[in-house]
């Protein structure tokens, strides 16, 4: 029954089919057929005995990481400017750097390096902001596609409140977006377009309305930012006195819908969270960024209790690292301090290691239509982690080993990366 | 005038002679004579023209890191058990692991690995807890000495409230400590003994009294823990109804004195902080540990404003990594969340990058008798950091480059390590 497209991977398999619970199988077999997961087996079934087997020994095999929000151009300013708050940081660093992506050659160099580092860090599924430049956006999509990354990329729209070097007219913005959508069609098997108004302060009503129309016309998903920072929220309130809350500035233009991704939601209150849940909007939780730019800590425990879709994001370069191991560690740390400062209230309980792992893998996978954990029938996205170089220890459980690997956040522990059934590394 | 012991190091020199301010010299020369810093020069003085020169090109040359508090045996459990709070974590993980250091061969293996990783991470000055085992403590001192690390190591004292496998009688503890002090004498040129009552709950009054007497008899410094966690503080209050505050449980036995290091001080209020300042006690600020074990965030800004001695510490394995780059990043992150949760009060202002850098280098250096930054006359302790593998960027200032290197927290950026004038790596 074996065919050429069957692969068997052997190792200690750890995944999180449910929030807060790990499933572990030591020295077990993960089988794929045509890149799709056939199953996980303690003993290898007879029909797979002759299939190609890759034995990863004592290493852990886990789902690869998903990153639901990051800014590709900000890769060149990763880890810089964090002594400034969000809006000053945007004006002092970010906009100037993003303007450089008018240069296609520069974009190619940066985006190829970014794609390579994503693979090195074990991230195989992304939702990414480009810049407003159509050409550079296509170059980014091409670089990701060639590197084996999958997911969504958005040409950014911004026609107000930004420097001349990084602002379109409304007409240009919509025309370029339409042209970009057309140019994407059929071109990138694994990288799809997503509409990307930068955030409300950057987009006139006319632009928002046009983007809402494009979303409907092409049936495209949407990503943007929501309720990140007090000064930003106040600004949105001034810009939109007609809207009671920030989210409504998206909703009134048809951009608030099933599958819309909103980064941050740090200050989303009960009402805004209810609007998120009801619409089927996804929260891209970016704890490192929210700490670095002292925006605060999102109420993740409440979001999870209320049944919102929440997945982890690096938010490079508000986040300092592409590593989703780092993002998971910072999600736990930020949640512990939120818990601490709430007076250790139960509805603010900190994230456990299995929960952060779920948010960095299973949660995001579902945005891309896969199941949580390693689900039979899904294309395999996996990372192989080795702790062989760690300090000597007693015999550890797979859960303890995963915890150590998360906190170590060491790219050298990533031995192999598989995306959409294809071995990238 | 050049002699064989003169060395010239060329690179971009960055150090922090004052809290909050960097001094930078691009493509400059750092000269040592007999391992001591002779000076930093934009142009190499004629008298050094024939000295051995090592050109580190575009790399940064910064002071090496100091780690004012960590637990050597906990290296084997780094990054584990953080879903538990402090006292449960101690009982579930820590004490069991520490008991294994009764085995001298095991201790040798672990401590050699630890010393090698400290060097790899650029830490050359430490104040470290061993376990209660005298032999393993000597093995640790020997391993550090051989690796080129400098500083203090303490045999831990504990005669109550710990499992049988990790508890001495008071008499044993004092006798073993005296024997250890005698055995250290003249044996390790760069690693000195420091008295180390684990913390008040682990030590009877008789033991504390005996240690106070030893501190006076041998003129030894002291290290311990203070006001880390609410449950711990409450426990100390129950154990010492005679003491108004935790610090007094050390003070009444002669252990609270100039040069005493107290780890944490998360909950030290105005009165306790005044006692710290008045006595000349040092605070080992351990932000990663305090977050991981949700103890809270120490009031570092207040401590600095009040003129306390504060230096950074990894507190492995409450801290998840030996890296002082990580400790610096987490110090900033924790301070930002404390700032945020204070309602952004000025007296809780977050740590800037230059401040965290000062706390990870200059501050701790002064504990070891050196000046802040690269001070002429001090033995050279330095690290060479390369950002050559970072994403392409515009031309950055040395301060921006340092910020990126801190946030990247990547051991591969550490190209060379010099301790006490000796090249270790």
mmCIF file of N, CA, C and O in Angstrom, chain B residues 167-239:
data_model
loop_
_atom_site.group_PDB
_atom_site.id
_atom_site.type_symbol
_atom_site.label_atom_id
_atom_site.label_comp_id
_atom_site.label_asym_id
_atom_site.label_seq_id
_atom_site.Cartn_x
_atom_site.Cartn_y
_atom_site.Cartn_z
ATOM 1 N N UNK B 167 19.437 19.097 53.877
ATOM 2 C CA UNK B 167 19.409 19.850 55.131
ATOM 3 C C UNK B 167 20.568 19.392 55.991
ATOM 4 O O UNK B 167 20.874 18.202 56.072
ATOM 5 N N UNK B 168 21.238 20.340 56.619
ATOM 6 C CA UNK B 168 22.313 20.043 57.560
ATOM 7 C C UNK B 168 21.788 20.307 58.962
ATOM 8 O O UNK B 168 20.795 20.994 59.137
ATOM 9 N N UNK B 169 22.512 19.774 59.971
ATOM 10 C CA UNK B 169 22.271 20.296 61.317
ATOM 11 C C UNK B 169 23.014 21.623 61.400
ATOM 12 O O UNK B 169 23.907 21.903 60.588
ATOM 13 N N UNK B 170 22.660 22.406 62.374
ATOM 14 C CA UNK B 170 23.312 23.700 62.554
ATOM 15 C C UNK B 170 24.818 23.497 62.756
ATOM 16 O O UNK B 170 25.642 24.213 62.170
ATOM 17 N N UNK B 171 25.171 22.511 63.555
ATOM 18 C CA UNK B 171 26.586 22.275 63.876
ATOM 19 C C UNK B 171 27.357 21.880 62.614
ATOM 20 O O UNK B 171 28.443 22.399 62.336
ATOM 21 N N UNK B 172 26.774 20.911 61.881
ATOM 22 C CA UNK B 172 27.392 20.492 60.604
ATOM 23 C C UNK B 172 27.589 21.679 59.678
ATOM 24 O O UNK B 172 28.631 21.857 59.061
ATOM 25 N N UNK B 173 26.543 22.468 59.560
ATOM 26 C CA UNK B 173 26.554 23.573 58.601
ATOM 27 C C UNK B 173 27.684 24.538 58.925
ATOM 28 O O UNK B 173 28.443 24.952 58.033
ATOM 29 N N UNK B 174 27.833 24.869 60.195
ATOM 30 C CA UNK B 174 28.884 25.809 60.587
ATOM 31 C C UNK B 174 30.270 25.180 60.443
ATOM 32 O O UNK B 174 31.224 25.823 59.972
ATOM 33 N N UNK B 175 30.368 23.906 60.838
ATOM 34 C CA UNK B 175 31.673 23.236 60.756
ATOM 35 C C UNK B 175 32.109 23.087 59.295
ATOM 36 O O UNK B 175 33.277 23.339 58.936
ATOM 37 N N UNK B 176 31.166 22.695 58.447
ATOM 38 C CA UNK B 176 31.484 22.534 57.023
ATOM 39 C C UNK B 176 31.829 23.873 56.378
ATOM 40 O O UNK B 176 32.684 23.963 55.505
ATOM 41 N N UNK B 177 31.153 24.901 56.825
ATOM 42 C CA UNK B 177 31.430 26.228 56.268
ATOM 43 C C UNK B 177 32.831 26.689 56.656
ATOM 44 O O UNK B 177 33.593 27.191 55.822
ATOM 45 N N UNK B 178 33.159 26.481 57.929
ATOM 46 C CA UNK B 178 34.503 26.871 58.374
ATOM 47 C C UNK B 178 35.562 26.069 57.606
ATOM 48 O O UNK B 178 36.553 26.629 57.131
ATOM 49 N N UNK B 179 35.323 24.781 57.464
ATOM 50 C CA UNK B 179 36.286 23.934 56.754
ATOM 51 C C UNK B 179 36.432 24.400 55.299
ATOM 52 O O UNK B 179 37.543 24.476 54.756
ATOM 53 N N UNK B 180 35.298 24.710 54.675
ATOM 54 C CA UNK B 180 35.301 25.203 53.281
ATOM 55 C C UNK B 180 36.096 26.504 53.168
ATOM 56 O O UNK B 180 36.928 26.653 52.263
ATOM 57 N N UNK B 181 35.883 27.417 54.106
ATOM 58 C CA UNK B 181 36.620 28.700 54.063
ATOM 59 C C UNK B 181 38.128 28.432 54.159
ATOM 60 O O UNK B 181 38.912 29.007 53.397
ATOM 61 N N UNK B 182 38.473 27.536 55.057
ATOM 62 C CA UNK B 182 39.902 27.224 55.229
ATOM 63 C C UNK B 182 40.463 26.577 53.949
ATOM 64 O O UNK B 182 41.581 26.871 53.526
ATOM 65 N N UNK B 183 39.668 25.693 53.349
ATOM 66 C CA UNK B 183 40.135 24.996 52.135
ATOM 67 C C UNK B 183 40.263 25.941 50.940
ATOM 68 O O UNK B 183 41.021 25.677 50.008
ATOM 69 N N UNK B 184 39.472 27.011 50.934
ATOM 70 C CA UNK B 184 39.539 27.991 49.829
ATOM 71 C C UNK B 184 40.828 28.808 49.886
ATOM 72 O O UNK B 184 41.275 29.330 48.849
ATOM 73 N N UNK B 185 41.352 28.962 51.102
ATOM 74 C CA UNK B 185 42.386 29.983 51.316
ATOM 75 C C UNK B 185 43.553 29.801 50.351
ATOM 76 O O UNK B 185 44.185 28.741 50.312
ATOM 77 N N UNK B 186 43.806 30.810 49.568
ATOM 78 C CA UNK B 186 44.956 30.808 48.665
ATOM 79 C C UNK B 186 44.823 29.884 47.477
ATOM 80 O O UNK B 186 45.750 29.733 46.675
ATOM 81 N N UNK B 187 43.663 29.234 47.329
ATOM 82 C CA UNK B 187 43.546 28.190 46.319
ATOM 83 C C UNK B 187 43.053 28.705 44.967
ATOM 84 O O UNK B 187 43.460 28.188 43.929
ATOM 85 N N UNK B 188 42.177 29.671 44.995
ATOM 86 C CA UNK B 188 41.589 30.168 43.747
ATOM 87 C C UNK B 188 41.885 31.660 43.604
ATOM 88 O O UNK B 188 41.260 32.472 44.291
ATOM 89 N N UNK B 189 42.797 32.030 42.745
ATOM 90 C CA UNK B 189 43.169 33.451 42.654
ATOM 91 C C UNK B 189 41.992 34.372 42.314
ATOM 92 O O UNK B 189 41.969 35.518 42.752
ATOM 93 N N UNK B 190 41.007 33.872 41.545
ATOM 94 C CA UNK B 190 39.946 34.761 41.048
ATOM 95 C C UNK B 190 38.552 34.442 41.582
ATOM 96 O O UNK B 190 37.593 35.122 41.223
ATOM 97 N N UNK B 191 38.438 33.401 42.385
ATOM 98 C CA UNK B 191 37.122 33.012 42.911
ATOM 99 C C UNK B 191 37.201 32.974 44.438
ATOM 100 O O UNK B 191 37.962 32.179 44.994
ATOM 101 N N UNK B 192 36.416 33.825 45.062
ATOM 102 C CA UNK B 192 36.505 33.983 46.514
ATOM 103 C C UNK B 192 35.228 33.496 47.195
ATOM 104 O O UNK B 192 34.149 33.523 46.594
ATOM 105 N N UNK B 193 35.342 33.091 48.463
ATOM 106 C CA UNK B 193 34.147 32.623 49.187
ATOM 107 C C UNK B 193 33.261 33.779 49.652
ATOM 108 O O UNK B 193 33.748 34.863 49.964
ATOM 109 N N UNK B 194 31.970 33.513 49.684
ATOM 110 C CA UNK B 194 30.984 34.473 50.206
ATOM 111 C C UNK B 194 29.991 33.671 51.050
ATOM 112 O O UNK B 194 29.565 32.588 50.635
ATOM 113 N N UNK B 195 29.687 34.159 52.218
ATOM 114 C CA UNK B 195 28.770 33.419 53.104
ATOM 115 C C UNK B 195 27.357 33.485 52.543
ATOM 116 O O UNK B 195 26.914 34.541 52.076
ATOM 117 N N UNK B 196 26.633 32.346 52.631
ATOM 118 C CA UNK B 196 25.406 32.206 51.859
ATOM 119 C C UNK B 196 24.294 31.485 52.614
ATOM 120 O O UNK B 196 23.947 30.343 52.294
ATOM 121 N N UNK B 197 23.733 32.134 53.642
ATOM 122 C CA UNK B 197 22.496 31.568 54.194
ATOM 123 C C UNK B 197 21.457 31.574 53.082
ATOM 124 O O UNK B 197 21.253 32.613 52.448
ATOM 125 N N UNK B 198 20.812 30.444 52.833
ATOM 126 C CA UNK B 198 19.935 30.385 51.642
ATOM 127 C C UNK B 198 18.909 31.507 51.665
ATOM 128 O O UNK B 198 18.863 32.314 50.753
ATOM 129 N N UNK B 199 18.068 31.487 52.653
ATOM 130 C CA UNK B 199 17.194 32.616 52.980
ATOM 131 C C UNK B 199 16.653 32.339 54.374
ATOM 132 O O UNK B 199 16.800 31.233 54.894
ATOM 133 N N UNK B 200 16.067 33.312 54.983
ATOM 134 C CA UNK B 200 15.687 33.200 56.390
ATOM 135 C C UNK B 200 14.897 31.927 56.706
ATOM 136 O O UNK B 200 15.195 31.259 57.698
ATOM 137 N N UNK B 201 13.909 31.538 55.887
ATOM 138 C CA UNK B 201 13.166 30.330 56.252
ATOM 139 C C UNK B 201 14.029 29.065 56.311
ATOM 140 O O UNK B 201 13.639 28.095 56.957
ATOM 141 N N UNK B 202 15.182 29.055 55.660
ATOM 142 C CA UNK B 202 16.038 27.866 55.640
ATOM 143 C C UNK B 202 17.043 27.822 56.784
ATOM 144 O O UNK B 202 17.787 26.853 56.890
ATOM 145 N N UNK B 203 17.130 28.868 57.592
ATOM 146 C CA UNK B 203 18.215 28.949 58.576
ATOM 147 C C UNK B 203 17.675 29.266 59.968
ATOM 148 O O UNK B 203 16.992 30.280 60.161
ATOM 149 N N UNK B 204 18.028 28.413 60.935
ATOM 150 C CA UNK B 204 17.663 28.697 62.328
ATOM 151 C C UNK B 204 18.435 29.919 62.823
ATOM 152 O O UNK B 204 19.461 30.303 62.245
ATOM 153 N N UNK B 205 17.950 30.477 63.906
ATOM 154 C CA UNK B 205 18.645 31.613 64.511
ATOM 155 C C UNK B 205 20.081 31.233 64.874
ATOM 156 O O UNK B 205 21.006 32.036 64.701
ATOM 157 N N UNK B 206 20.250 30.022 65.383
ATOM 158 C CA UNK B 206 21.599 29.605 65.794
ATOM 159 C C UNK B 206 22.538 29.593 64.590
ATOM 160 O O UNK B 206 23.701 30.020 64.679
ATOM 161 N N UNK B 207 22.041 29.108 63.467
ATOM 162 C CA UNK B 207 22.877 29.074 62.256
ATOM 163 C C UNK B 207 23.194 30.503 61.792
ATOM 164 O O UNK B 207 24.342 30.817 61.471
ATOM 165 N N UNK B 208 22.181 31.349 61.772
ATOM 166 C CA UNK B 208 22.390 32.745 61.361
ATOM 167 C C UNK B 208 23.434 33.408 62.263
ATOM 168 O O UNK B 208 24.319 34.124 61.789
ATOM 169 N N UNK B 209 23.319 33.131 63.548
ATOM 170 C CA UNK B 209 24.247 33.730 64.500
ATOM 171 C C UNK B 209 25.674 33.244 64.238
ATOM 172 O O UNK B 209 26.636 34.023 64.231
ATOM 173 N N UNK B 210 25.797 31.957 64.002
ATOM 174 C CA UNK B 210 27.118 31.380 63.709
ATOM 175 C C UNK B 210 27.710 31.956 62.432
ATOM 176 O O UNK B 210 28.916 32.216 62.346
ATOM 177 N N UNK B 211 26.844 32.162 61.422
ATOM 178 C CA UNK B 211 27.339 32.721 60.157
ATOM 179 C C UNK B 211 27.769 34.173 60.338
ATOM 180 O O UNK B 211 28.774 34.608 59.755
ATOM 181 N N UNK B 212 27.014 34.904 61.157
ATOM 182 C CA UNK B 212 27.405 36.285 61.456
ATOM 183 C C UNK B 212 28.787 36.314 62.106
ATOM 184 O O UNK B 212 29.629 37.174 61.781
ATOM 185 N N UNK B 213 29.021 35.361 62.990
ATOM 186 C CA UNK B 213 30.329 35.301 63.660
ATOM 187 C C UNK B 213 31.433 34.963 62.656
ATOM 188 O O UNK B 213 32.530 35.552 62.689
ATOM 189 N N UNK B 214 31.150 34.028 61.746
ATOM 190 C CA UNK B 214 32.146 33.684 60.719
ATOM 191 C C UNK B 214 32.422 34.878 59.798
ATOM 192 O O UNK B 214 33.567 35.112 59.394
ATOM 193 N N UNK B 215 31.358 35.604 59.444
ATOM 194 C CA UNK B 215 31.528 36.780 58.581
ATOM 195 C C UNK B 215 32.489 37.770 59.229
ATOM 196 O O UNK B 215 33.358 38.345 58.558
ATOM 197 N N UNK B 216 32.353 37.945 60.545
ATOM 198 C CA UNK B 216 33.227 38.880 61.261
ATOM 199 C C UNK B 216 34.641 38.302 61.398
ATOM 200 O O UNK B 216 35.639 38.993 61.131
ATOM 201 N N UNK B 217 34.718 37.036 61.742
ATOM 202 C CA UNK B 217 36.025 36.416 61.984
ATOM 203 C C UNK B 217 36.888 36.417 60.721
ATOM 204 O O UNK B 217 38.072 36.739 60.768
ATOM 205 N N UNK B 218 36.267 36.074 59.586
ATOM 206 C CA UNK B 218 37.041 35.969 58.344
ATOM 207 C C UNK B 218 36.887 37.201 57.443
ATOM 208 O O UNK B 218 37.418 37.212 56.339
ATOM 209 N N UNK B 219 36.147 38.165 57.895
ATOM 210 C CA UNK B 219 35.867 39.372 57.095
ATOM 211 C C UNK B 219 35.329 39.000 55.709
ATOM 212 O O UNK B 219 35.879 39.396 54.676
ATOM 213 N N UNK B 220 34.273 38.219 55.713
ATOM 214 C CA UNK B 220 33.704 37.725 54.455
ATOM 215 C C UNK B 220 32.423 38.467 54.099
ATOM 216 O O UNK B 220 31.648 38.849 54.987
ATOM 217 N N UNK B 221 32.179 38.653 52.799
ATOM 218 C CA UNK B 221 30.886 39.203 52.382
ATOM 219 C C UNK B 221 29.783 38.156 52.508
ATOM 220 O O UNK B 221 30.058 36.969 52.763
ATOM 221 N N UNK B 222 28.559 38.616 52.339
ATOM 222 C CA UNK B 222 27.366 37.780 52.545
ATOM 223 C C UNK B 222 26.431 37.956 51.357
ATOM 224 O O UNK B 222 26.330 39.052 50.797
ATOM 225 N N UNK B 223 25.746 36.876 50.967
ATOM 226 C CA UNK B 223 24.680 36.987 49.962
ATOM 227 C C UNK B 223 23.483 36.174 50.420
ATOM 228 O O UNK B 223 23.638 35.131 51.054
ATOM 229 N N UNK B 224 22.307 36.666 50.120
ATOM 230 C CA UNK B 224 21.093 35.897 50.405
ATOM 231 C C UNK B 224 19.925 36.466 49.597
ATOM 232 O O UNK B 224 20.148 37.157 48.600
ATOM 233 N N UNK B 225 18.711 36.116 50.008
ATOM 234 C CA UNK B 225 17.491 36.549 49.316
ATOM 235 C C UNK B 225 16.679 37.457 50.223
ATOM 236 O O UNK B 225 16.640 37.237 51.431
ATOM 237 N N UNK B 226 15.965 38.403 49.618
ATOM 238 C CA UNK B 226 15.150 39.326 50.425
ATOM 239 C C UNK B 226 13.874 39.728 49.686
ATOM 240 O O UNK B 226 13.926 40.158 48.528
ATOM 241 N N UNK B 227 12.762 39.580 50.360
ATOM 242 C CA UNK B 227 11.482 40.173 49.932
ATOM 243 C C UNK B 227 11.182 39.905 48.458
ATOM 244 O O UNK B 227 10.885 40.809 47.677
ATOM 245 N N UNK B 228 11.207 38.606 48.125
ATOM 246 C CA UNK B 228 10.982 38.211 46.735
ATOM 247 C C UNK B 228 9.497 38.092 46.434
ATOM 248 O O UNK B 228 9.040 38.496 45.375
ATOM 249 N N UNK B 229 8.762 37.528 47.395
ATOM 250 C CA UNK B 229 7.429 37.024 47.072
ATOM 251 C C UNK B 229 6.545 37.156 48.307
ATOM 252 O O UNK B 229 7.010 36.969 49.445
ATOM 253 N N UNK B 230 5.284 37.450 48.090
ATOM 254 C CA UNK B 230 4.384 37.714 49.214
ATOM 255 C C UNK B 230 4.308 36.555 50.211
ATOM 256 O O UNK B 230 4.358 36.776 51.424
ATOM 257 N N UNK B 231 4.177 35.333 49.696
ATOM 258 C CA UNK B 231 4.041 34.181 50.589
ATOM 259 C C UNK B 231 5.313 33.993 51.411
ATOM 260 O O UNK B 231 5.270 33.639 52.598
ATOM 261 N N UNK B 232 6.450 34.238 50.778
ATOM 262 C CA UNK B 232 7.740 34.112 51.471
ATOM 263 C C UNK B 232 7.855 35.176 52.577
ATOM 264 O O UNK B 232 8.284 34.881 53.700
ATOM 265 N N UNK B 233 7.440 36.375 52.258
ATOM 266 C CA UNK B 233 7.536 37.469 53.238
ATOM 267 C C UNK B 233 6.642 37.180 54.443
ATOM 268 O O UNK B 233 7.025 37.371 55.594
ATOM 269 N N UNK B 234 5.453 36.658 54.163
ATOM 270 C CA UNK B 234 4.522 36.320 55.232
ATOM 271 C C UNK B 234 5.111 35.221 56.116
ATOM 272 O O UNK B 234 5.009 35.257 57.350
ATOM 273 N N UNK B 235 5.753 34.266 55.491
ATOM 274 C CA UNK B 235 6.385 33.154 56.212
ATOM 275 C C UNK B 235 7.490 33.682 57.142
ATOM 276 O O UNK B 235 7.582 33.294 58.308
ATOM 277 N N UNK B 236 8.290 34.585 56.610
ATOM 278 C CA UNK B 236 9.368 35.170 57.417
ATOM 279 C C UNK B 236 8.782 35.941 58.604
ATOM 280 O O UNK B 236 9.298 35.879 59.724
ATOM 281 N N UNK B 237 7.667 36.604 58.380
ATOM 282 C CA UNK B 237 7.008 37.342 59.463
ATOM 283 C C UNK B 237 6.579 36.385 60.578
ATOM 284 O O UNK B 237 6.739 36.680 61.766
ATOM 285 N N UNK B 238 6.052 35.219 60.165
ATOM 286 C CA UNK B 238 5.641 34.232 61.171
ATOM 287 C C UNK B 238 6.834 33.665 61.927
ATOM 288 O O UNK B 238 6.776 33.420 63.130
ATOM 289 N N UNK B 239 7.931 33.449 61.198
ATOM 290 C CA UNK B 239 9.126 32.872 61.820
ATOM 291 C C UNK B 239 9.824 33.871 62.745
ATOM 292 O O UNK B 239 10.508 33.470 63.688
#
